[in-house]
Amino acid sequence: MMTHRPADRSDSSLLRQLIRSPTATIVALAEATGLARNTVRARLDRYERDGVLRSLERRIDPAFLGYPLGAYIVTRVTQRKLDSVGAALAGIPEVVEVLGLSGVTDLLIRVAARDAEDLYRIAGRILDVDGVKRTSTGLVMREMVPYRVEQLL
């Protein structure tokens, strides 16, 4: 996780507009925020350079791509093999996100599957990774609160 300087009022205003209109032009963003076009361009460039803006992939629904079943697989791993486990998980196409955790489990793996049989196959592939000791799978039944950050601004 990268650390950045905290967002100032201009950042907050610009980011709110990007959340509301992610495809807005620089001119439209400048008009909506009251910032100069050059300021908007410079801040957008800085956000991109500093990794503040996440990938567009996060906005694409896997169901649209033929993967309507979502699940989280909590995983215990051999600690000294953590890096190689991460690399192996990155090689499984249906793994869409892996988070390292502290506490009783080591990894939280988000997967997308075509159906229950496909999920069974994916979970098996994860369990076959050298260094994975134990997994537990939970199906996503529905999204209760969608990913959001605007309330933090």
PDB file of C-alpha atoms in Angstrom:
ATOM      1  CA  MET A   1       0.000   0.000   0.000  1.00  0.00           C
ATOM      2  CA  MET A   2       1.395   3.371  -1.004  1.00  0.00           C
ATOM      3  CA  THR A   3       1.305   6.401   1.269  1.00  0.00           C
ATOM      4  CA  HIS A   4       0.512   9.812  -0.133  1.00  0.00           C
ATOM      5  CA  ARG A   5       0.152  13.300   1.196  1.00  0.00           C
ATOM      6  CA  PRO A   6      -3.413  13.845   2.421  1.00  0.00           C
ATOM      7  CA  ALA A   7      -5.945  15.191  -0.052  1.00  0.00           C
ATOM      8  CA  ASP A   8      -6.558  18.909   0.207  1.00  0.00           C
ATOM      9  CA  ARG A   9      -9.840  20.701  -0.579  1.00  0.00           C
ATOM     10  CA  SER A  10      -9.028  20.967  -4.281  1.00  0.00           C
ATOM     11  CA  ASP A  11      -8.208  17.240  -4.418  1.00  0.00           C
ATOM     12  CA  SER A  12     -11.463  16.408  -2.631  1.00  0.00           C
ATOM     13  CA  SER A  13     -13.484  18.544  -5.020  1.00  0.00           C
ATOM     14  CA  LEU A  14     -11.792  17.079  -8.082  1.00  0.00           C
ATOM     15  CA  LEU A  15     -12.060  13.493  -6.844  1.00  0.00           C
ATOM     16  CA  ARG A  16     -15.772  13.927  -6.045  1.00  0.00           C
ATOM     17  CA  GLN A  17     -16.346  15.084  -9.610  1.00  0.00           C
ATOM     18  CA  LEU A  18     -14.375  12.109 -10.965  1.00  0.00           C
ATOM     19  CA  ILE A  19     -16.507   9.742  -8.885  1.00  0.00           C
ATOM     20  CA  ARG A  20     -19.681  11.340 -10.238  1.00  0.00           C
ATOM     21  CA  SER A  21     -18.437  11.661 -13.845  1.00  0.00           C
ATOM     22  CA  PRO A  22     -15.422   9.415 -14.455  1.00  0.00           C
ATOM     23  CA  THR A  23     -15.317  10.205 -18.188  1.00  0.00           C
ATOM     24  CA  ALA A  24     -15.606  13.973 -17.806  1.00  0.00           C
ATOM     25  CA  THR A  25     -13.208  16.105 -19.809  1.00  0.00           C
ATOM     26  CA  ILE A  26     -10.626  18.324 -18.174  1.00  0.00           C
ATOM     27  CA  VAL A  27     -12.682  21.341 -19.203  1.00  0.00           C
ATOM     28  CA  ALA A  28     -15.817  19.894 -17.583  1.00  0.00           C
ATOM     29  CA  LEU A  29     -13.896  19.009 -14.408  1.00  0.00           C
ATOM     30  CA  ALA A  30     -12.425  22.515 -14.260  1.00  0.00           C
ATOM     31  CA  GLU A  31     -15.869  24.081 -14.644  1.00  0.00           C
ATOM     32  CA  ALA A  32     -17.438  21.818 -12.020  1.00  0.00           C
ATOM     33  CA  THR A  33     -14.691  22.390  -9.443  1.00  0.00           C
ATOM     34  CA  GLY A  34     -13.765  26.009 -10.149  1.00  0.00           C
ATOM     35  CA  LEU A  35     -10.142  24.966 -10.671  1.00  0.00           C
ATOM     36  CA  ALA A  36      -8.041  26.108 -13.609  1.00  0.00           C
ATOM     37  CA  ARG A  37      -7.683  23.601 -16.466  1.00  0.00           C
ATOM     38  CA  ASN A  38      -3.917  23.448 -15.938  1.00  0.00           C
ATOM     39  CA  THR A  39      -4.443  22.719 -12.253  1.00  0.00           C
ATOM     40  CA  VAL A  40      -6.871  19.903 -13.081  1.00  0.00           C
ATOM     41  CA  ARG A  41      -4.443  18.428 -15.651  1.00  0.00           C
ATOM     42  CA  ALA A  42      -1.505  18.658 -13.207  1.00  0.00           C
ATOM     43  CA  ARG A  43      -3.457  16.997 -10.416  1.00  0.00           C
ATOM     44  CA  LEU A  44      -4.753  14.220 -12.683  1.00  0.00           C
ATOM     45  CA  ASP A  45      -1.190  13.601 -13.867  1.00  0.00           C
ATOM     46  CA  ARG A  46       0.007  13.471 -10.260  1.00  0.00           C
ATOM     47  CA  TYR A  47      -2.808  11.078  -9.271  1.00  0.00           C
ATOM     48  CA  GLU A  48      -1.802   8.803 -12.136  1.00  0.00           C
ATOM     49  CA  ARG A  49       1.908   9.012 -11.353  1.00  0.00           C
ATOM     50  CA  ASP A  50       1.407   8.417  -7.610  1.00  0.00           C
ATOM     51  CA  GLY A  51      -1.046   5.529  -8.053  1.00  0.00           C
ATOM     52  CA  VAL A  52      -3.918   7.407  -6.427  1.00  0.00           C
ATOM     53  CA  LEU A  53      -6.353   6.380  -9.168  1.00  0.00           C
ATOM     54  CA  ARG A  54      -6.969   2.668  -9.299  1.00  0.00           C
ATOM     55  CA  SER A  55      -7.397   0.556 -12.393  1.00  0.00           C
ATOM     56  CA  LEU A  56     -10.514   0.783 -14.532  1.00  0.00           C
ATOM     57  CA  GLU A  57     -10.738  -3.002 -14.117  1.00  0.00           C
ATOM     58  CA  ARG A  58     -12.272  -2.434 -10.669  1.00  0.00           C
ATOM     59  CA  ARG A  59     -15.369  -1.000 -12.387  1.00  0.00           C
ATOM     60  CA  ILE A  60     -15.974  -3.971 -14.700  1.00  0.00           C
ATOM     61  CA  ASP A  61     -18.520  -6.487 -13.428  1.00  0.00           C
ATOM     62  CA  PRO A  62     -17.127 -10.037 -13.859  1.00  0.00           C
ATOM     63  CA  ALA A  63     -20.709 -11.251 -14.523  1.00  0.00           C
ATOM     64  CA  PHE A  64     -20.644  -9.312 -17.800  1.00  0.00           C
ATOM     65  CA  LEU A  65     -17.590 -11.372 -18.768  1.00  0.00           C
ATOM     66  CA  GLY A  66     -19.334 -14.679 -18.046  1.00  0.00           C
ATOM     67  CA  TYR A  67     -18.321 -15.029 -14.384  1.00  0.00           C
ATOM     68  CA  PRO A  68     -21.501 -14.375 -12.376  1.00  0.00           C
ATOM     69  CA  LEU A  69     -20.462 -16.293  -9.251  1.00  0.00           C
ATOM     70  CA  GLY A  70     -18.212 -14.464  -6.792  1.00  0.00           C
ATOM     71  CA  ALA A  71     -16.515 -15.925  -3.768  1.00  0.00           C
ATOM     72  CA  TYR A  72     -13.918 -15.138  -1.153  1.00  0.00           C
ATOM     73  CA  ILE A  73     -11.459 -17.810  -0.178  1.00  0.00           C
ATOM     74  CA  VAL A  74      -9.686 -17.284   3.135  1.00  0.00           C
ATOM     75  CA  THR A  75      -6.360 -19.033   3.098  1.00  0.00           C
ATOM     76  CA  ARG A  76      -3.672 -20.144   5.548  1.00  0.00           C
ATOM     77  CA  VAL A  77      -0.199 -20.424   4.076  1.00  0.00           C
ATOM     78  CA  THR A  78       3.310 -21.399   5.067  1.00  0.00           C
ATOM     79  CA  GLN A  79       4.770 -17.997   5.936  1.00  0.00           C
ATOM     80  CA  ARG A  80       8.153 -18.532   4.298  1.00  0.00           C
ATOM     81  CA  LYS A  81       6.368 -19.350   1.024  1.00  0.00           C
ATOM     82  CA  LEU A  82       4.115 -16.300   1.059  1.00  0.00           C
ATOM     83  CA  ASP A  83       5.761 -14.591  -1.941  1.00  0.00           C
ATOM     84  CA  SER A  84       5.726 -17.717  -4.101  1.00  0.00           C
ATOM     85  CA  VAL A  85       2.102 -18.375  -3.139  1.00  0.00           C
ATOM     86  CA  GLY A  86       1.226 -14.833  -4.231  1.00  0.00           C
ATOM     87  CA  ALA A  87       3.009 -15.339  -7.548  1.00  0.00           C
ATOM     88  CA  ALA A  88       1.207 -18.644  -8.127  1.00  0.00           C
ATOM     89  CA  LEU A  89      -2.178 -17.086  -7.323  1.00  0.00           C
ATOM     90  CA  ALA A  90      -1.482 -14.305  -9.837  1.00  0.00           C
ATOM     91  CA  GLY A  91      -1.222 -17.057 -12.443  1.00  0.00           C
ATOM     92  CA  ILE A  92      -4.811 -18.221 -11.863  1.00  0.00           C
ATOM     93  CA  PRO A  93      -7.016 -16.119 -14.176  1.00  0.00           C
ATOM     94  CA  GLU A  94     -10.125 -16.351 -12.004  1.00  0.00           C
ATOM     95  CA  VAL A  95      -8.295 -14.828  -9.028  1.00  0.00           C
ATOM     96  CA  VAL A  96      -9.251 -11.161  -9.222  1.00  0.00           C
ATOM     97  CA  GLU A  97      -7.727  -9.903  -5.963  1.00  0.00           C
ATOM     98  CA  VAL A  98      -5.502 -11.159  -3.151  1.00  0.00           C
ATOM     99  CA  LEU A  99      -5.096  -9.327   0.129  1.00  0.00           C
ATOM    100  CA  GLY A 100      -2.564 -10.197   2.824  1.00  0.00           C
ATOM    101  CA  LEU A 101      -4.128 -10.180   6.284  1.00  0.00           C
ATOM    102  CA  SER A 102      -3.034 -10.270   9.882  1.00  0.00           C
ATOM    103  CA  GLY A 103      -4.789 -12.477  12.379  1.00  0.00           C
ATOM    104  CA  VAL A 104      -6.103 -16.006  12.109  1.00  0.00           C
ATOM    105  CA  THR A 105      -5.879 -16.182   8.322  1.00  0.00           C
ATOM    106  CA  ASP A 106      -3.139 -15.085   5.930  1.00  0.00           C
ATOM    107  CA  LEU A 107      -4.810 -14.263   2.623  1.00  0.00           C
ATOM    108  CA  LEU A 108      -8.221 -13.158   1.430  1.00  0.00           C
ATOM    109  CA  ILE A 109      -8.630 -14.236  -2.177  1.00  0.00           C
ATOM    110  CA  ARG A 110     -11.464 -12.881  -4.293  1.00  0.00           C
ATOM    111  CA  VAL A 111     -12.391 -15.109  -7.212  1.00  0.00           C
ATOM    112  CA  ALA A 112     -14.874 -15.014 -10.061  1.00  0.00           C
ATOM    113  CA  ALA A 113     -16.411 -18.244 -11.360  1.00  0.00           C
ATOM    114  CA  ARG A 114     -18.809 -19.318 -14.094  1.00  0.00           C
ATOM    115  CA  ASP A 115     -20.793 -21.619 -11.784  1.00  0.00           C
ATOM    116  CA  ALA A 116     -20.438 -23.858  -8.710  1.00  0.00           C
ATOM    117  CA  GLU A 117     -18.470 -26.511 -10.601  1.00  0.00           C
ATOM    118  CA  ASP A 118     -16.064 -23.871 -11.871  1.00  0.00           C
ATOM    119  CA  LEU A 119     -15.665 -22.509  -8.324  1.00  0.00           C
ATOM    120  CA  TYR A 120     -14.856 -26.030  -7.108  1.00  0.00           C
ATOM    121  CA  ARG A 121     -12.133 -26.290  -9.781  1.00  0.00           C
ATOM    122  CA  ILE A 122     -10.700 -22.861  -8.878  1.00  0.00           C
ATOM    123  CA  ALA A 123     -10.671 -23.653  -5.152  1.00  0.00           C
ATOM    124  CA  GLY A 124      -8.852 -26.883  -5.973  1.00  0.00           C
ATOM    125  CA  ARG A 125      -6.214 -25.024  -7.969  1.00  0.00           C
ATOM    126  CA  ILE A 126      -5.667 -22.674  -5.051  1.00  0.00           C
ATOM    127  CA  LEU A 127      -5.381 -25.564  -2.615  1.00  0.00           C
ATOM    128  CA  ASP A 128      -2.835 -27.204  -4.949  1.00  0.00           C
ATOM    129  CA  VAL A 129      -0.493 -24.203  -4.722  1.00  0.00           C
ATOM    130  CA  ASP A 130       2.682 -25.162  -2.865  1.00  0.00           C
ATOM    131  CA  GLY A 131       2.556 -23.418   0.507  1.00  0.00           C
ATOM    132  CA  VAL A 132      -1.238 -23.219   0.811  1.00  0.00           C
ATOM    133  CA  LYS A 133      -2.180 -25.145   3.952  1.00  0.00           C
ATOM    134  CA  ARG A 134      -5.919 -24.605   4.315  1.00  0.00           C
ATOM    135  CA  THR A 135      -8.770 -22.748   2.632  1.00  0.00           C
ATOM    136  CA  SER A 136     -12.350 -21.860   3.425  1.00  0.00           C
ATOM    137  CA  THR A 137     -14.712 -20.554   0.751  1.00  0.00           C
ATOM    138  CA  GLY A 138     -17.617 -18.173   1.163  1.00  0.00           C
ATOM    139  CA  LEU A 139     -19.994 -17.344  -1.687  1.00  0.00           C
ATOM    140  CA  VAL A 140     -20.958 -13.758  -2.382  1.00  0.00           C
ATOM    141  CA  MET A 141     -24.743 -13.810  -2.113  1.00  0.00           C
ATOM    142  CA  ARG A 142     -25.269 -10.104  -2.798  1.00  0.00           C
ATOM    143  CA  GLU A 143     -23.465  -6.822  -2.552  1.00  0.00           C
ATOM    144  CA  MET A 144     -24.643  -5.018   0.566  1.00  0.00           C
ATOM    145  CA  VAL A 145     -22.452  -1.897   0.327  1.00  0.00           C
ATOM    146  CA  PRO A 146     -20.648  -1.354  -2.970  1.00  0.00           C
ATOM    147  CA  TYR A 147     -17.016  -0.286  -3.052  1.00  0.00           C
ATOM    148  CA  ARG A 148     -16.939   3.384  -2.194  1.00  0.00           C
ATOM    149  CA  VAL A 149     -14.589   6.100  -0.999  1.00  0.00           C
ATOM    150  CA  GLU A 150     -16.501   9.344  -1.591  1.00  0.00           C
ATOM    151  CA  GLN A 151     -17.657   9.424   2.030  1.00  0.00           C
ATOM    152  CA  LEU A 152     -13.995   9.622   3.080  1.00  0.00           C
ATOM    153  CA  LEU A 153     -13.428  12.885   1.211  1.00  0.00           C
TER     154      LEU A 153
END
